[in-house]
Amino acid sequence: MTTTTERDPAGDHLHPQAEAQTWRASLQRVCAAVVSVRIDATRPFDTEWNGTSQATAFVVDAGLGIVLTNRHVVHPGPVVAEAVFLNHEEIPLRPLYRDPVHDFGFYQYDPSALRFMQPTALRLAPEKARVGTEIRVVGNDAGEKLSILAGTLARLDRPAPSYGVHRYNDFNTFYIQAASGTSGGSSGSPVVDIHGDVVGLNAGSRTQAASSFFLPLDRVVRALELVRAGLPVPRGTLMTTFAYTPYDELRRLGLRQTSEQAARAVDPEATGLLVVEKRIPGGVTDGLLEPGDILLRAEGRELADFVPLDELLDTHVGRPIDLDIERGGQPMRVRPVVHDLHAITPASFLELGGGVLHDLSYQRARNPQVPLRGAYLASAGYMFAPLELERAVILAIAGRPTPDLATATEILQSLPHGARATVRYYDLEAPTRERVAVITIDRRWFAMTHHTRDDATGLWPGTACPPPPPAPPPQPTTISFPHSDDPRIAGLLPSLVTVDAAIPYKIDGVHAIRFRGAGLVLDAARGLVVTDRNTVPVALVDLRITLAGGLEIPAEPVFLHPHHNYAIVRYDPALVGDTPVRSAELHPRPLTPGEPVRVVALKANHRVFCHNTEISAVEPVDLPLPRPPRFRAMNLERVTLATTIESIGGVLTDADSRVLALWSSFSYQDNKEHRTGEFGLPALLLRELLDDLRHGREPVCWDLGVELGLISLAEARNHGLSAAAAARLEAHDPVRRQVLSVTRTSVAAPGWRAGDLLLAVAAVPEDSSAADRPHVSSDSRPVNTFREVELAAAAGRLRVTVLRDGAEQQLDVRAVAHRGCGTDRVIHWAGALLQAPHHAAQIQRNLPPEGAYISLYWYGSPASRSRLRAARRIVAVDGRPTLDLDAFLAAVADKPNHASLRLKTVDLDDKVELITLRLDLDYFPTYELRRTADGWVRRAL
């Protein structure tokens, strides 16, 4: 009987039973050394986006706590990571080394922090990688804690896998190919043989072909030895990409027969040689090597593959190296100087205006074959959004060249807040086409900090840049309005403007950061302009107004109506000099279907056009609910036209060019699509607001906290409306046979219930100013329009008659005065943007005005890791209630960096979830944005 330790007669393999036992013993040891890695890439950098992911690593030095994984797991930029061992012990990881080219890197943990297990380091054995070897890939596959996948090594000279031109790609190395289907989750997994020795590092897979790609370990072993010794890892480069090319193709490139014989004699098993594929313009081999050159020898040493070349380059950094090549059958010798690969791999970045800049890396320049010159825009953020693309190479700012990050930083520091600067740049997808954009320097919304990698700590500490120089005082500019032969347009040209809104932080559920619309000058002396809420959705905004396409000036929000689709903004009239800006003449009156009107509107290019049409309907606004909640027009009627022409907005006028309505963009959400529709907003809705502004009063909107709809009188009878009540409504409005219905209520509006039919109101004034207004009456009056309810609400307190469940009831309800300020305080904490529950969320989802409402979160942050999703509310921290932002800040004020917190959260459907979060104050410090009398202010907390 054969024992489990006996080999078969051939002596090459264990018998099945012995083989299975050996695998079990080896895998038990391997599994104890494998860790799941949770990664938070905190900033976009080089080829990688910021984000949260997981991968695999394994212990290669248990005494020093070194684990091996992929380069794209260690990340080229700032990263926060932790290891989860087999027994679910969590330990922080420090980035120790990431190779500039090859897909491997090391993390380090504190071995003394492991309390319940002592893993054994796995041995790296690159020499054991042979075709036909049975292997196991052990790692965190497809999100599982631990999985073991079997395979067989099929090829040792596969080209490096390509993950796309905009992503990290390895090059100048072979890869091992195996028949094994591992997913992206197993990045960094050890590839082990039956004895538990590591023969490769898992890197990628191709699911269609059920094959996996492993990085050979030759250069990994050398790097590990240096890292263990605390020494730097020299890496040399020729700034050239080589391709391993078979002999049949080499002959077509001109390889001489004698050269082929010599190469085959050195390595009879080799099937080809290295050929120049691409090089960097201006690099060390520019002018020396050309694509198609065949590399024969380096420093007199025959080269059959990549490893000997790497060895020579890494030992010749900063020194010349002799290369023997053949070009078109002609032997040549060139002598380039080996460049330091680390020097062309960025180790610092600049944060400014929410964007990230760093030096252009070799990794990014290699594929498009562009010079290593310029500041690379890893993320546009807010300030660089006008470039309309991420990952551009900036060549000049404000007319000054930016060959590197240091120069770009110096230029940007010299520009004051609010300055306009040109940016010359190109897209890496089209490097021969230069483009120019204009940006506005931001030093208010976001900090300007310079970060440099500290290899001793693994962190990228930031240094605040000096404050910007003071901006020069703005100078008045006078322009003229273009002449128009169309009298329908000529009278309104001095009153129409273009409004551009840029939103640095997406609060209140806003879905974009750039908006453009039309504005109408209401008061030229005060610089007051009305526009729609699609253009100015929030108060946290940078505004600019353009007059006649010839003058652009800053503006600020003054009043945002919480329900109606309009906002008032203000510019400084002194800035327009003697420009003949004119206040529009409003003609606030009811509008009727069939009435002829003129549309005088703006195109996005500032051109004004006019279109004659007629009103087809005046109907209630009924838009779908957005998710997450954001501003949505309600409790008003809109004007629909028979024919329309696409525009960014304008006005509807009568034959005398008097403004009857604003022609506005109404924003709404259709399933997941964000859309807009153009409708008229009657000028009648602006009458009280304009009266307040002209008399120096602060405009106020009185809000009952409910959303109203309309049903027919016949439908109301089906709900139990009495004949007497129906007669009163008919007598009140013989034309419109409609009844107001409460469709949604809010916690802030007690007494109301959805489904109530509103029949009559009686205003109960709480102050003399309200009683003096003609539309405020203490007599109970029938109502059947939004406008009537809006006017009555100005009393502050109402006694309303409603039909509920078939019976009439009287309710005392209150209206809340809204100053139209919008959200005026925002807190950034742990990578989440927090605010008080905004008005739209309270109305649309019946949310109480309590807790810290999450507007958004940043990828790669603790909030992202903990799935602290937008539209949730944090109502307690570690059991301490957080009814408002002040209570929340008090609850987290004493929490140290890396502290773990328990957050009680509530979603839009009132479902409670307890979420744990670990703070990261290194990359996500706490700060506040608050609107003051002098504007928005940002301060650290």
PDB file of N, CA and C in Angstrom, residues 82 116 207 266 749 925:
ATOM      1  N   GLU A  82      -5.888  49.623   5.208  1.00  0.00           N
ATOM      2  CA  GLU A  82      -5.823  48.762   6.385  1.00  0.00           C
ATOM      3  C   GLU A  82      -5.901  47.322   5.931  1.00  0.00           C
ATOM      4  N   PHE A 116      -3.480  38.271  18.144  1.00  0.00           N
ATOM      5  CA  PHE A 116      -4.052  36.926  18.223  1.00  0.00           C
ATOM      6  C   PHE A 116      -3.519  35.965  17.164  1.00  0.00           C
ATOM      7  N   THR A 207     -11.811  37.674 -18.516  1.00  0.00           N
ATOM      8  CA  THR A 207     -12.885  36.717 -18.215  1.00  0.00           C
ATOM      9  C   THR A 207     -13.363  36.002 -19.467  1.00  0.00           C
ATOM     10  N   VAL A 266      23.131  32.384 -27.597  1.00  0.00           N
ATOM     11  CA  VAL A 266      23.147  32.789 -26.187  1.00  0.00           C
ATOM     12  C   VAL A 266      21.956  32.210 -25.452  1.00  0.00           C
ATOM     13  N   ALA A 749     -45.505  71.830   9.311  1.00  0.00           N
ATOM     14  CA  ALA A 749     -46.855  72.373   9.096  1.00  0.00           C
ATOM     15  C   ALA A 749     -47.887  71.475   9.771  1.00  0.00           C
ATOM     16  N   PRO A 925      -9.929  67.114   6.708  1.00  0.00           N
ATOM     17  CA  PRO A 925     -10.150  67.914   7.911  1.00  0.00           C
ATOM     18  C   PRO A 925     -11.537  68.546   7.896  1.00  0.00           C
TER      19      PRO A 925
END
